[in-house]
Every structure is written in structure tokens, then in C-alpha cells.
Amino acid sequence: MSLTELPYHLLIDHLLPLLPLSALLSFASTSKHFASVCADPIFWKRKLEIDFKYYPSPEIVSKWGFRLIYRAIFRPKIYIWGHLANGRRGVLSEDPQYGEAFPYPVSLTINKRIVSLYSGGWSFHALDVSGHIHVWGTLNGAADFGLPLDDPSFAEAGAQASTPLQLDLPTRFVSIGCGRAHSAALDIERRVWVFKQWGRPSLLTFTGSLDAPTTRHPMIADTHVVQVDCGYSHFVAFLTEDGRVFAMWLSNGPYRDQSNSLNGALNNEGDGYPAKAVNGIIGCTLVQIDAEPLLLPKLPTDLPTLRAGTVVEGPASEELKLVKIAAGNAMIIGLTNQGHILFIDVKGGNSRWGTQVLQEQFSSGESRWNYLPQFSELRQIIADPVFAPGEDDIPLLIPPTTLNITQISFHWESFIVLSTGASSCVLVAQLSRSGMYSEFIRIIYPALHERDIVSVAASESHFAALDANGTLLTWGIDQRGCLGLGELGRNWKHDWSRWAIVENPLPVQFSFGQSERKNFCFSMTAGGWHSGALLFDCDALDNTLEEKGTGGVASDYLEPLDDPGYTSSSSGSRWKKWKRILKGGTS
């Protein structure tokens, strides 16, 4: 069978998206048939999803089309702002105007195709299109005292990366989760990696044998990890394909013991494993941790059946399970496939006997998943005073008619629930404590209602929401300019050491101090006292559209793009053993 005889959908959905653009150009030039295949909008839609995890709105697609959008975000513009101390500025020199506080977005250049940004307490992480991790700032800013700024060893948690550096690792990654002073990542084979030092990543193998790291922990048998997230303090939570949630603490138990022992042995080797940065790449040395994660309780059996936020009678059409999680300060929230939002307290896990105590609490039912109907059920949401009738009995805000919860974000003691669709809705939860009693207070911001919000992020004290038209809105406590609003909403002009409260979401302006060009934000992050975003230039896109139109062949849009494809940075022989192991071989 020749290529021309292959089913069309097989080419569009499975084969062509795997090709680097250079190979795709060659393929498109072989015949009119393949040129037509490579110009298919469905293919470029698929390419956007695979490379950038980006799903443009119908309005944006109708204006520019999938191919032009892909071209625009092929090399996105990167902006960061806020408290950019500890190397978070990403350049060696500081701006004399603001020092460490940047109240306006400033551009950052990384000579890679960045597809997503993530924020830690003192750091930024980024994924490029090839699955490499890039970092800058300081992973643990509380541990950087006395460490050298010149030629630091990234075997130290407090080592500062003053410019973006790539981690030299023998695999590709699909997602990252950041806590305050640690991070975790999920690779293409669904393995979990933990970073307490950028130069000494830990691979969680769930086995006692290095020869078979893909052998799963008995509790994780016959399933895959689909999501990993980091709590504010040193714990990691991950969700499996069958809906179970596991948590693991890094400051006690088997992880701490093995990590201390293995890192101590490496340190005794002296300069054999320096974890230094050379030519923009941190030389990493892996340590394998036989993880013993704690299995969280099963879901309650008395949950109502939900359909688009409405409680319905009778059994559900599919088995109930968690499909997303988000971790905060010793707390985890979860989203089920029916739209339930649930919460569980894992407080005490950091203590010496915390895991054992939690296990006993789980077994006795003292600690369990708690249902939050005020964030799950439509009838409770539309009863919020924000939807109450105003004059002439006309509601000031039109209440949503359905719920389609697609994203949850949790940081410290606040989380955000995002319902997308025709009547989008953003629900913000803030923990309120009164003695021994605590509850989540729900807040609905009119400025975000029915704005077609597509992404949300929560940090310690500030929040961000991105709408389908590429506008980024921020609000919360503006510490060191972390909202990116300049002096807007501040009482203390020019004094960025003092914080201010911005109660209502306001748009971030990315053209400050520049010519008025329209930018489109398609990805963002918020963490610590800083934020970041990925953008493309709308004016350049409009010019291309005017010159080339929506027709043409693939080469009309791809010739200027440089895409060498995926090449591993791990050229040294020290990775040969690990590459065999990661592929399922032996040492």
C-alpha cells in the first residue's frame, strides 16, 4: 500500500502531526494531493492541540484560520512581571527604573519554541515544543543564602538561574506542576519526576528494582498517571487514569530517607556530579526513588447525579471518577466526570508520623472527600446575590443556564473553578477560618461573567483569567507589581515595596512603553509574587492574512519557520543506561 492509499483521517490525525515542519514541507511538495492534505484546517487544528495544547475559539478561527494561528504562536512572545528577584528577571542585568519590582510586563527571550509557562514561589518553569524543561529564578528562595551567583551548583535547592536554562534529561515531558519550593513533571511515558533541586531530579519508579522501573506500585497496577500537581509545601499529588489520587510528602518518610542517602552519596563523589550549567544546559544527575505514595480515600457513595450542573434522578451513564485535581496548602480539590467539586484535607502529612496518622484517619472516615455543592450545582450558584434582580426585576447579571466545568486551579488557600461554554462562569473560593471551623467562601466577579473565560490561575494572593479574545485580566493583592497593571488601582504611587488590593479584574496591557500593537495572549501563569504570559502579534497576523489570504499551500505559511525537530540534548554516555531503562530494557 502506498501513502496515497492511506485513509485520509489516518494521515491527518496520527501521522502528519508527528512530523517536524521541515519534513512536512518536503512531504507537501511531493504532489498536489499531499499539498492539499497538509493544507487541511483539521490537520492544523490537530497540530495546535498537540504542540501547544491550544484550542482557539470559533470566533478566532473564523477570523484567522488554524494555519495562521499556528504560524503566529510558532515562536510566541514571552512576557513576565512582578517581583523578579532571585533571578526571575531572566537576564543578568537589572532594570534601574524598578529594581526587583516590575509592575508592567517585560519581554523575555528564550531561543526555543515555548508552549507553556509555570510559576513556583521564586521561579519560572517552561516547556518547549520538544518536551524539554527550561527554568530560571531560584527553586527554593529560602535556601539561597551564601550560595555563589557565579557558576552555581544546581545540586543545591537555592542555586540561582539568572538566565533561562534547559534541564538535561533523557525524556520528553508533557506537563509540570509547581509548589512554592519544589516542582514535579509528567513525562511522555507517564512517569512522575520530582525536583527539589534542578540538578538532582528524582524519578519515581514505584518498584524495588532498577531493572524494571515501569513495574507499578501494587496500588497503581494496570493504570497510568494522567496528572501531577504540587501542593504549596513539600507534597506532590497525582491522579491515575482510573480516577484514584495519591499523595507523597518530600520532607519525611521513604522519599526523604532515600533522597538524603542518594544525594549524600553523590555529594561524596566530589566533582564527579557537579550539576553545573554549561552552554545554557544544566547537567542533571538522576536519583531513583522507590515511592510509597499514600492512597487517598474513595469518593463518597452518596453524591447526587449531575448533568450540566443539574441534579437528576437515576444512575449516571458512566462510572463516577475524578478526572482532574489541584493541590493547595495541605489540601486537594478534585473534579469528577459529572462535574462534582470535592475537597479533602491532608493536613499533618508533613509531620514525622503524618502519613501514618492520615492513613488511620482515612480508614476511620475521619478524613474524607467532602462534596462542595456551592461550586457544583447550578441551583446553588444562580442563588448567589450577584444574580439577584435589580430595578424592574431585571437581573444585573444573567445567570448561567448550564455548567461545564473544565478547569480547576488551587494555590495556598484559594481555588478557582472555571465553567466554559455559552454561559461561562468563574467561581473563586477563599478559605475562611473561625476557630476550629473553616469553610470556602464563594465569590463571583461580574467582570468575568459571560466573558468566555478559557483559562484561570490562582497564586498565593493574586489571580488571573484569560478570555477567548486574548485578553488577560488580573486582580487580588498587588505585591511588587505581580498584577502587571502598573499604577492602576494603587494608592501608593511608585512605591512598589507596599502592596495594594485590586478588588475587580482589570486587563493587563502588554504594549506599555511601546508602539500600540495589538497582542493576543493565549497562555499565562501566576505564582509567588510574579506572573507570565505567552502572546502573539495580531497586527503581524492581519498583515499575513492580507498578503496571502486564507488559501494557498502549506509552504506559504511555513517557509520562514525554523523547526529542526526534536533532538535530545543528552549526548553524553552517562545517559545510555537510563535511556535503555526508560524504554523498558535493563541496566
mmCIF file of C-alpha atoms in Angstrom, residues 39-353:
data_model
loop_
_atom_site.group_PDB
_atom_site.id
_atom_site.type_symbol
_atom_site.label_atom_id
_atom_site.label_comp_id
_atom_site.label_asym_id
_atom_site.label_seq_id
_atom_site.Cartn_x
_atom_site.Cartn_y
_atom_site.Cartn_z
ATOM 1 C CA ALA A 39 -3.253 22.491 3.988
ATOM 2 C CA ASP A 40 -6.316 20.903 5.592
ATOM 3 C CA PRO A 41 -7.594 23.078 8.500
ATOM 4 C CA ILE A 42 -8.384 19.957 10.530
ATOM 5 C CA PHE A 43 -4.722 18.998 10.417
ATOM 6 C CA TRP A 44 -3.627 22.408 11.706
ATOM 7 C CA LYS A 45 -6.250 22.224 14.419
ATOM 8 C CA ARG A 46 -4.748 18.905 15.477
ATOM 9 C CA LYS A 47 -1.234 20.348 15.271
ATOM 10 C CA LEU A 48 -2.219 23.226 17.574
ATOM 11 C CA GLU A 49 -3.645 20.776 20.095
ATOM 12 C CA ILE A 50 -0.574 18.511 20.072
ATOM 13 C CA ASP A 51 2.170 21.144 20.027
ATOM 14 C CA PHE A 52 0.624 23.917 22.103
ATOM 15 C CA LYS A 53 -2.441 22.406 23.818
ATOM 16 C CA TYR A 54 -4.265 25.414 22.410
ATOM 17 C CA TYR A 55 -7.935 25.358 21.451
ATOM 18 C CA PRO A 56 -8.861 28.688 19.795
ATOM 19 C CA SER A 57 -12.434 29.933 19.967
ATOM 20 C CA PRO A 58 -14.700 29.682 16.882
ATOM 21 C CA GLU A 59 -14.560 33.479 16.502
ATOM 22 C CA ILE A 60 -10.775 33.488 16.366
ATOM 23 C CA VAL A 61 -10.717 30.543 13.957
ATOM 24 C CA SER A 62 -13.223 32.223 11.634
ATOM 25 C CA LYS A 63 -11.056 35.352 11.545
ATOM 26 C CA TRP A 64 -7.611 33.828 11.004
ATOM 27 C CA GLY A 65 -7.921 30.076 10.477
ATOM 28 C CA PHE A 66 -5.923 27.321 12.162
ATOM 29 C CA ARG A 67 -2.864 27.577 9.909
ATOM 30 C CA LEU A 68 -2.314 31.282 10.510
ATOM 31 C CA ILE A 69 -2.853 30.855 14.245
ATOM 32 C CA TYR A 70 -0.229 28.105 14.284
ATOM 33 C CA ARG A 71 2.188 30.359 12.452
ATOM 34 C CA ALA A 72 1.533 33.186 14.905
ATOM 35 C CA ILE A 73 2.280 31.151 18.016
ATOM 36 C CA PHE A 74 5.112 29.172 16.444
ATOM 37 C CA ARG A 75 7.560 31.389 18.313
ATOM 38 C CA PRO A 76 5.444 33.237 20.862
ATOM 39 C CA LYS A 77 6.451 36.377 22.679
ATOM 40 C CA ILE A 78 7.184 35.796 26.366
ATOM 41 C CA TYR A 79 6.319 38.409 28.989
ATOM 42 C CA ILE A 80 6.920 38.315 32.732
ATOM 43 C CA TRP A 81 6.255 40.806 35.551
ATOM 44 C CA GLY A 82 6.043 41.233 39.304
ATOM 45 C CA HIS A 83 8.720 40.570 41.926
ATOM 46 C CA LEU A 84 11.551 39.375 39.714
ATOM 47 C CA ALA A 85 14.259 38.921 42.346
ATOM 48 C CA ASN A 86 16.178 35.623 42.775
ATOM 49 C CA GLY A 87 16.931 35.538 39.036
ATOM 50 C CA ARG A 88 13.299 35.595 37.903
ATOM 51 C CA ARG A 89 14.002 38.504 35.550
ATOM 52 C CA GLY A 90 15.791 36.007 33.301
ATOM 53 C CA VAL A 91 18.607 38.397 32.353
ATOM 54 C CA LEU A 92 21.881 39.177 34.122
ATOM 55 C CA SER A 93 21.259 42.938 34.457
ATOM 56 C CA GLU A 94 18.519 44.633 36.487
ATOM 57 C CA ASP A 95 16.331 47.458 35.198
ATOM 58 C CA PRO A 96 17.387 50.602 37.116
ATOM 59 C CA GLN A 97 13.879 52.076 36.905
ATOM 60 C CA TYR A 98 12.139 49.448 39.007
ATOM 61 C CA GLY A 99 14.892 47.306 40.532
ATOM 62 C CA GLU A 100 13.372 43.955 41.524
ATOM 63 C CA ALA A 101 9.740 45.035 41.076
ATOM 64 C CA PHE A 102 8.368 45.097 37.536
ATOM 65 C CA PRO A 103 4.780 46.432 37.629
ATOM 66 C CA TYR A 104 4.450 46.176 33.843
ATOM 67 C CA PRO A 105 5.017 43.171 31.545
ATOM 68 C CA VAL A 106 8.588 42.978 30.253
ATOM 69 C CA SER A 107 9.727 40.760 27.407
ATOM 70 C CA LEU A 108 12.000 37.768 27.831
ATOM 71 C CA THR A 109 13.841 35.991 25.031
ATOM 72 C CA ILE A 110 14.311 32.229 25.043
ATOM 73 C CA ASN A 111 15.700 30.762 21.853
ATOM 74 C CA LYS A 112 13.244 27.879 21.970
ATOM 75 C CA ARG A 113 9.621 27.344 20.959
ATOM 76 C CA ILE A 114 7.984 27.697 24.375
ATOM 77 C CA VAL A 115 4.465 26.258 24.596
ATOM 78 C CA SER A 116 3.582 26.725 28.277
ATOM 79 C CA LEU A 117 4.747 28.562 31.413
ATOM 80 C CA TYR A 118 4.553 27.565 35.088
ATOM 81 C CA SER A 119 5.291 29.521 38.280
ATOM 82 C CA GLY A 120 6.895 28.431 41.530
ATOM 83 C CA GLY A 121 7.434 30.531 44.639
ATOM 84 C CA TRP A 122 10.677 32.097 43.328
ATOM 85 C CA SER A 123 10.938 30.579 39.862
ATOM 86 C CA PHE A 124 9.561 30.089 36.392
ATOM 87 C CA HIS A 125 9.403 26.788 34.525
ATOM 88 C CA ALA A 126 8.673 26.415 30.818
ATOM 89 C CA LEU A 127 8.037 23.566 28.388
ATOM 90 C CA ASP A 128 9.151 23.818 24.780
ATOM 91 C CA VAL A 129 7.560 22.107 21.820
ATOM 92 C CA SER A 130 10.076 19.239 22.011
ATOM 93 C CA GLY A 131 9.186 18.439 25.611
ATOM 94 C CA HIS A 132 12.291 19.995 27.201
ATOM 95 C CA ILE A 133 12.055 21.788 30.546
ATOM 96 C CA HIS A 134 13.568 25.273 30.928
ATOM 97 C CA VAL A 135 13.955 27.029 34.275
ATOM 98 C CA TRP A 136 15.046 30.387 35.656
ATOM 99 C CA GLY A 137 14.946 32.047 39.044
ATOM 100 C CA THR A 138 15.514 30.023 42.217
ATOM 101 C CA LEU A 139 13.694 26.799 43.015
ATOM 102 C CA ASN A 140 13.900 27.408 46.770
ATOM 103 C CA GLY A 141 14.478 31.076 47.518
ATOM 104 C CA ALA A 142 14.557 30.375 51.252
ATOM 105 C CA ALA A 143 17.719 28.269 50.796
ATOM 106 C CA ASP A 144 19.845 30.620 48.684
ATOM 107 C CA PHE A 145 21.782 32.333 51.467
ATOM 108 C CA GLY A 146 25.539 32.253 50.950
ATOM 109 C CA LEU A 147 25.388 30.404 47.630
ATOM 110 C CA PRO A 148 27.510 31.790 44.766
ATOM 111 C CA LEU A 149 25.734 33.604 41.941
ATOM 112 C CA ASP A 150 28.550 32.849 39.505
ATOM 113 C CA ASP A 151 28.740 29.249 38.292
ATOM 114 C CA PRO A 152 26.383 27.792 40.957
ATOM 115 C CA SER A 153 25.874 24.083 41.511
ATOM 116 C CA PHE A 154 22.284 23.119 40.827
ATOM 117 C CA ALA A 155 22.636 20.212 43.215
ATOM 118 C CA GLU A 156 21.650 22.939 45.719
ATOM 119 C CA ALA A 157 17.970 23.840 46.096
ATOM 120 C CA GLY A 158 18.862 27.529 46.454
ATOM 121 C CA ALA A 159 21.023 27.786 43.317
ATOM 122 C CA GLN A 160 20.004 30.728 41.161
ATOM 123 C CA ALA A 161 19.497 30.524 37.405
ATOM 124 C CA SER A 162 19.867 34.142 36.300
ATOM 125 C CA THR A 163 19.059 33.250 32.702
ATOM 126 C CA PRO A 164 16.768 30.535 31.316
ATOM 127 C CA LEU A 165 18.486 27.144 31.402
ATOM 128 C CA GLN A 166 17.437 23.803 29.941
ATOM 129 C CA LEU A 167 17.438 20.681 32.103
ATOM 130 C CA ASP A 168 19.455 17.891 30.519
ATOM 131 C CA LEU A 169 17.079 14.939 30.864
ATOM 132 C CA PRO A 170 16.702 11.784 28.731
ATOM 133 C CA THR A 171 12.984 12.039 28.070
ATOM 134 C CA ARG A 172 10.246 14.410 26.938
ATOM 135 C CA PHE A 173 7.715 15.998 29.249
ATOM 136 C CA VAL A 174 4.049 16.839 28.785
ATOM 137 C CA SER A 175 3.191 18.846 31.915
ATOM 138 C CA ILE A 176 4.669 20.471 35.021
ATOM 139 C CA GLY A 177 3.260 21.254 38.457
ATOM 140 C CA CYS A 178 4.860 23.816 40.770
ATOM 141 C CA GLY A 179 4.751 24.259 44.526
ATOM 142 C CA ARG A 180 6.398 27.027 46.495
ATOM 143 C CA ALA A 181 9.870 25.451 46.619
ATOM 144 C CA HIS A 182 9.577 22.267 44.532
ATOM 145 C CA SER A 183 8.141 21.062 41.260
ATOM 146 C CA ALA A 184 7.057 17.835 39.586
ATOM 147 C CA ALA A 185 6.636 16.815 35.976
ATOM 148 C CA LEU A 186 4.938 14.099 33.953
ATOM 149 C CA ASP A 187 6.878 12.676 31.033
ATOM 150 C CA ILE A 188 5.639 11.261 27.758
ATOM 151 C CA GLU A 189 5.642 7.739 29.235
ATOM 152 C CA ARG A 190 3.509 8.950 32.183
ATOM 153 C CA ARG A 191 6.319 8.705 34.705
ATOM 154 C CA VAL A 192 6.468 11.143 37.614
ATOM 155 C CA TRP A 193 9.592 13.229 38.216
ATOM 156 C CA VAL A 194 10.162 15.387 41.301
ATOM 157 C CA PHE A 195 12.512 18.376 41.593
ATOM 158 C CA LYS A 196 13.777 19.637 44.951
ATOM 159 C CA GLN A 197 16.993 20.636 43.187
ATOM 160 C CA TRP A 198 17.079 21.275 39.458
ATOM 161 C CA GLY A 199 20.353 19.378 39.065
ATOM 162 C CA ARG A 200 19.188 16.296 41.019
ATOM 163 C CA PRO A 201 15.743 15.266 39.724
ATOM 164 C CA SER A 202 14.066 12.224 41.264
ATOM 165 C CA LEU A 203 12.355 9.606 39.117
ATOM 166 C CA LEU A 204 9.552 7.855 40.984
ATOM 167 C CA THR A 205 9.618 4.238 39.900
ATOM 168 C CA PHE A 206 7.117 2.530 42.249
ATOM 169 C CA THR A 207 9.339 -0.551 42.356
ATOM 170 C CA GLY A 208 12.201 -2.027 44.320
ATOM 171 C CA SER A 209 14.164 -2.892 41.192
ATOM 172 C CA LEU A 210 16.080 -0.519 38.963
ATOM 173 C CA ASP A 211 15.862 -3.092 36.178
ATOM 174 C CA ALA A 212 12.132 -2.647 35.770
ATOM 175 C CA PRO A 213 11.124 0.897 36.696
ATOM 176 C CA THR A 214 7.873 0.583 34.776
ATOM 177 C CA THR A 215 6.652 -2.018 37.264
ATOM 178 C CA ARG A 216 3.956 -0.171 39.153
ATOM 179 C CA HIS A 217 3.408 0.091 42.847
ATOM 180 C CA PRO A 218 0.733 -2.528 43.777
ATOM 181 C CA MET A 219 -1.781 0.269 44.344
ATOM 182 C CA ILE A 220 -1.055 1.743 40.895
ATOM 183 C CA ALA A 221 -1.067 -1.532 38.950
ATOM 184 C CA ASP A 222 -2.565 -1.602 35.464
ATOM 185 C CA THR A 223 -3.149 2.133 35.231
ATOM 186 C CA HIS A 224 -1.291 5.301 34.274
ATOM 187 C CA VAL A 225 -0.697 8.627 35.926
ATOM 188 C CA VAL A 226 -2.549 11.305 33.948
ATOM 189 C CA GLN A 227 -1.929 14.409 36.061
ATOM 190 C CA VAL A 228 0.597 15.612 38.625
ATOM 191 C CA ASP A 229 0.328 18.682 40.835
ATOM 192 C CA CYS A 230 2.314 20.151 43.711
ATOM 193 C CA GLY A 231 0.949 21.388 46.999
ATOM 194 C CA TYR A 232 2.136 24.669 48.416
ATOM 195 C CA SER A 233 4.502 22.929 50.831
ATOM 196 C CA HIS A 234 6.568 19.846 50.081
ATOM 197 C CA PHE A 235 3.985 17.375 48.859
ATOM 198 C CA VAL A 236 3.059 16.021 45.437
ATOM 199 C CA ALA A 237 -0.334 14.703 44.354
ATOM 200 C CA PHE A 238 -1.033 12.669 41.246
ATOM 201 C CA LEU A 239 -4.138 11.335 39.575
ATOM 202 C CA THR A 240 -4.337 7.979 37.810
ATOM 203 C CA GLU A 241 -6.333 7.072 34.740
ATOM 204 C CA ASP A 242 -8.894 5.166 36.797
ATOM 205 C CA GLY A 243 -9.593 8.200 38.988
ATOM 206 C CA ARG A 244 -7.561 7.424 42.113
ATOM 207 C CA VAL A 245 -5.498 10.081 43.848
ATOM 208 C CA PHE A 246 -2.156 9.567 45.586
ATOM 209 C CA ALA A 247 -0.141 11.973 47.711
ATOM 210 C CA MET A 248 3.500 11.862 48.728
ATOM 211 C CA TRP A 249 5.421 14.078 51.132
ATOM 212 C CA LEU A 250 9.006 15.026 50.328
ATOM 213 C CA SER A 251 10.059 16.126 53.802
ATOM 214 C CA ASN A 252 9.500 12.815 55.597
ATOM 215 C CA GLY A 253 9.094 9.089 55.078
ATOM 216 C CA PRO A 254 10.682 6.921 52.383
ATOM 217 C CA TYR A 255 11.173 9.769 49.915
ATOM 218 C CA ARG A 256 13.199 11.900 52.333
ATOM 219 C CA ASP A 257 15.263 8.944 53.554
ATOM 220 C CA GLN A 258 16.150 7.696 50.081
ATOM 221 C CA SER A 259 16.722 11.203 48.715
ATOM 222 C CA ASN A 260 19.083 12.151 51.541
ATOM 223 C CA SER A 261 21.018 8.904 51.179
ATOM 224 C CA LEU A 262 21.375 9.065 47.397
ATOM 225 C CA ASN A 263 22.221 12.761 47.289
ATOM 226 C CA GLY A 264 24.701 12.305 50.125
ATOM 227 C CA ALA A 265 26.459 9.591 48.136
ATOM 228 C CA LEU A 266 26.631 11.851 45.083
ATOM 229 C CA ASN A 267 27.998 14.713 47.150
ATOM 230 C CA ASN A 268 30.733 12.424 48.456
ATOM 231 C CA GLU A 269 31.786 11.802 44.871
ATOM 232 C CA GLY A 270 33.021 15.401 44.787
ATOM 233 C CA ASP A 271 33.251 16.935 41.317
ATOM 234 C CA GLY A 272 32.030 13.802 39.571
ATOM 235 C CA TYR A 273 28.443 15.093 39.593
ATOM 236 C CA PRO A 274 28.709 18.888 39.754
ATOM 237 C CA ALA A 275 25.256 19.755 38.330
ATOM 238 C CA LYS A 276 26.689 22.826 36.627
ATOM 239 C CA ALA A 277 25.230 24.818 33.737
ATOM 240 C CA VAL A 278 27.263 24.608 30.537
ATOM 241 C CA ASN A 279 26.180 26.346 27.316
ATOM 242 C CA GLY A 280 22.731 27.039 28.742
ATOM 243 C CA ILE A 281 22.097 23.450 29.886
ATOM 244 C CA ILE A 282 22.113 22.149 33.462
ATOM 245 C CA GLY A 283 23.861 18.803 33.697
ATOM 246 C CA CYS A 284 21.409 16.716 35.725
ATOM 247 C CA THR A 285 22.095 13.541 37.675
ATOM 248 C CA LEU A 286 19.066 11.355 38.290
ATOM 249 C CA VAL A 287 18.257 9.650 41.552
ATOM 250 C CA GLN A 288 15.712 6.862 41.606
ATOM 251 C CA ILE A 289 13.187 6.907 44.433
ATOM 252 C CA ASP A 290 11.086 3.833 45.194
ATOM 253 C CA ALA A 291 7.992 5.819 46.052
ATOM 254 C CA GLU A 292 5.430 4.733 48.617
ATOM 255 C CA PRO A 293 2.596 7.180 47.964
ATOM 256 C CA LEU A 294 -0.460 7.425 50.169
ATOM 257 C CA LEU A 295 -3.709 6.386 48.504
ATOM 258 C CA LEU A 296 -6.481 8.864 49.259
ATOM 259 C CA PRO A 297 -9.999 7.636 50.133
ATOM 260 C CA LYS A 298 -12.588 6.640 47.572
ATOM 261 C CA LEU A 299 -15.300 9.085 46.561
ATOM 262 C CA PRO A 300 -18.445 9.275 48.717
ATOM 263 C CA THR A 301 -21.217 6.926 47.633
ATOM 264 C CA ASP A 302 -23.997 9.437 48.293
ATOM 265 C CA LEU A 303 -23.076 12.038 45.683
ATOM 266 C CA PRO A 304 -26.009 13.262 43.568
ATOM 267 C CA THR A 305 -26.092 12.523 39.864
ATOM 268 C CA LEU A 306 -25.236 15.702 37.958
ATOM 269 C CA ARG A 307 -25.876 16.592 34.353
ATOM 270 C CA ALA A 308 -24.585 20.013 33.242
ATOM 271 C CA GLY A 309 -24.802 21.171 36.849
ATOM 272 C CA THR A 310 -28.370 19.996 37.403
ATOM 273 C CA VAL A 311 -29.215 17.251 39.888
ATOM 274 C CA VAL A 312 -31.085 14.457 38.090
ATOM 275 C CA GLU A 313 -32.749 11.283 39.236
ATOM 276 C CA GLY A 314 -31.433 7.823 38.483
ATOM 277 C CA PRO A 315 -27.956 6.411 37.935
ATOM 278 C CA ALA A 316 -25.297 8.104 35.826
ATOM 279 C CA SER A 317 -24.466 6.903 32.336
ATOM 280 C CA GLU A 318 -20.815 6.283 33.293
ATOM 281 C CA GLU A 319 -18.937 5.272 36.381
ATOM 282 C CA LEU A 320 -18.161 8.218 38.650
ATOM 283 C CA LYS A 321 -14.456 9.103 38.949
ATOM 284 C CA LEU A 322 -12.139 12.035 39.405
ATOM 285 C CA VAL A 323 -10.761 13.496 36.182
ATOM 286 C CA LYS A 324 -8.785 16.486 37.491
ATOM 287 C CA ILE A 325 -7.100 17.513 40.738
ATOM 288 C CA ALA A 326 -5.472 20.659 42.115
ATOM 289 C CA ALA A 327 -3.334 20.909 45.259
ATOM 290 C CA GLY A 328 -3.119 23.795 47.732
ATOM 291 C CA ASN A 329 -1.767 24.233 51.252
ATOM 292 C CA ALA A 330 -2.216 20.712 52.675
ATOM 293 C CA MET A 331 -5.483 20.482 50.725
ATOM 294 C CA ILE A 332 -6.593 18.921 47.457
ATOM 295 C CA ILE A 333 -9.689 19.569 45.368
ATOM 296 C CA GLY A 334 -10.980 17.251 42.674
ATOM 297 C CA LEU A 335 -13.337 17.410 39.702
ATOM 298 C CA THR A 336 -15.395 14.369 38.708
ATOM 299 C CA ASN A 337 -16.528 13.407 35.240
ATOM 300 C CA GLN A 338 -20.028 14.586 36.225
ATOM 301 C CA GLY A 339 -18.906 17.996 37.455
ATOM 302 C CA HIS A 340 -18.735 17.481 41.217
ATOM 303 C CA ILE A 341 -16.168 19.606 43.064
ATOM 304 C CA LEU A 342 -14.792 17.847 46.145
ATOM 305 C CA PHE A 343 -12.259 18.783 48.793
ATOM 306 C CA ILE A 344 -10.030 16.789 51.145
ATOM 307 C CA ASP A 345 -7.769 17.997 53.945
ATOM 308 C CA VAL A 346 -4.372 16.275 54.129
ATOM 309 C CA LYS A 347 -3.059 18.457 56.916
ATOM 310 C CA GLY A 348 -0.392 16.801 59.029
ATOM 311 C CA GLY A 349 1.239 14.878 56.204
ATOM 312 C CA ASN A 350 4.456 16.837 56.680
ATOM 313 C CA SER A 351 4.867 15.752 60.293
ATOM 314 C CA ARG A 352 7.075 12.822 61.249
ATOM 315 C CA TRP A 353 4.207 10.363 61.597
#
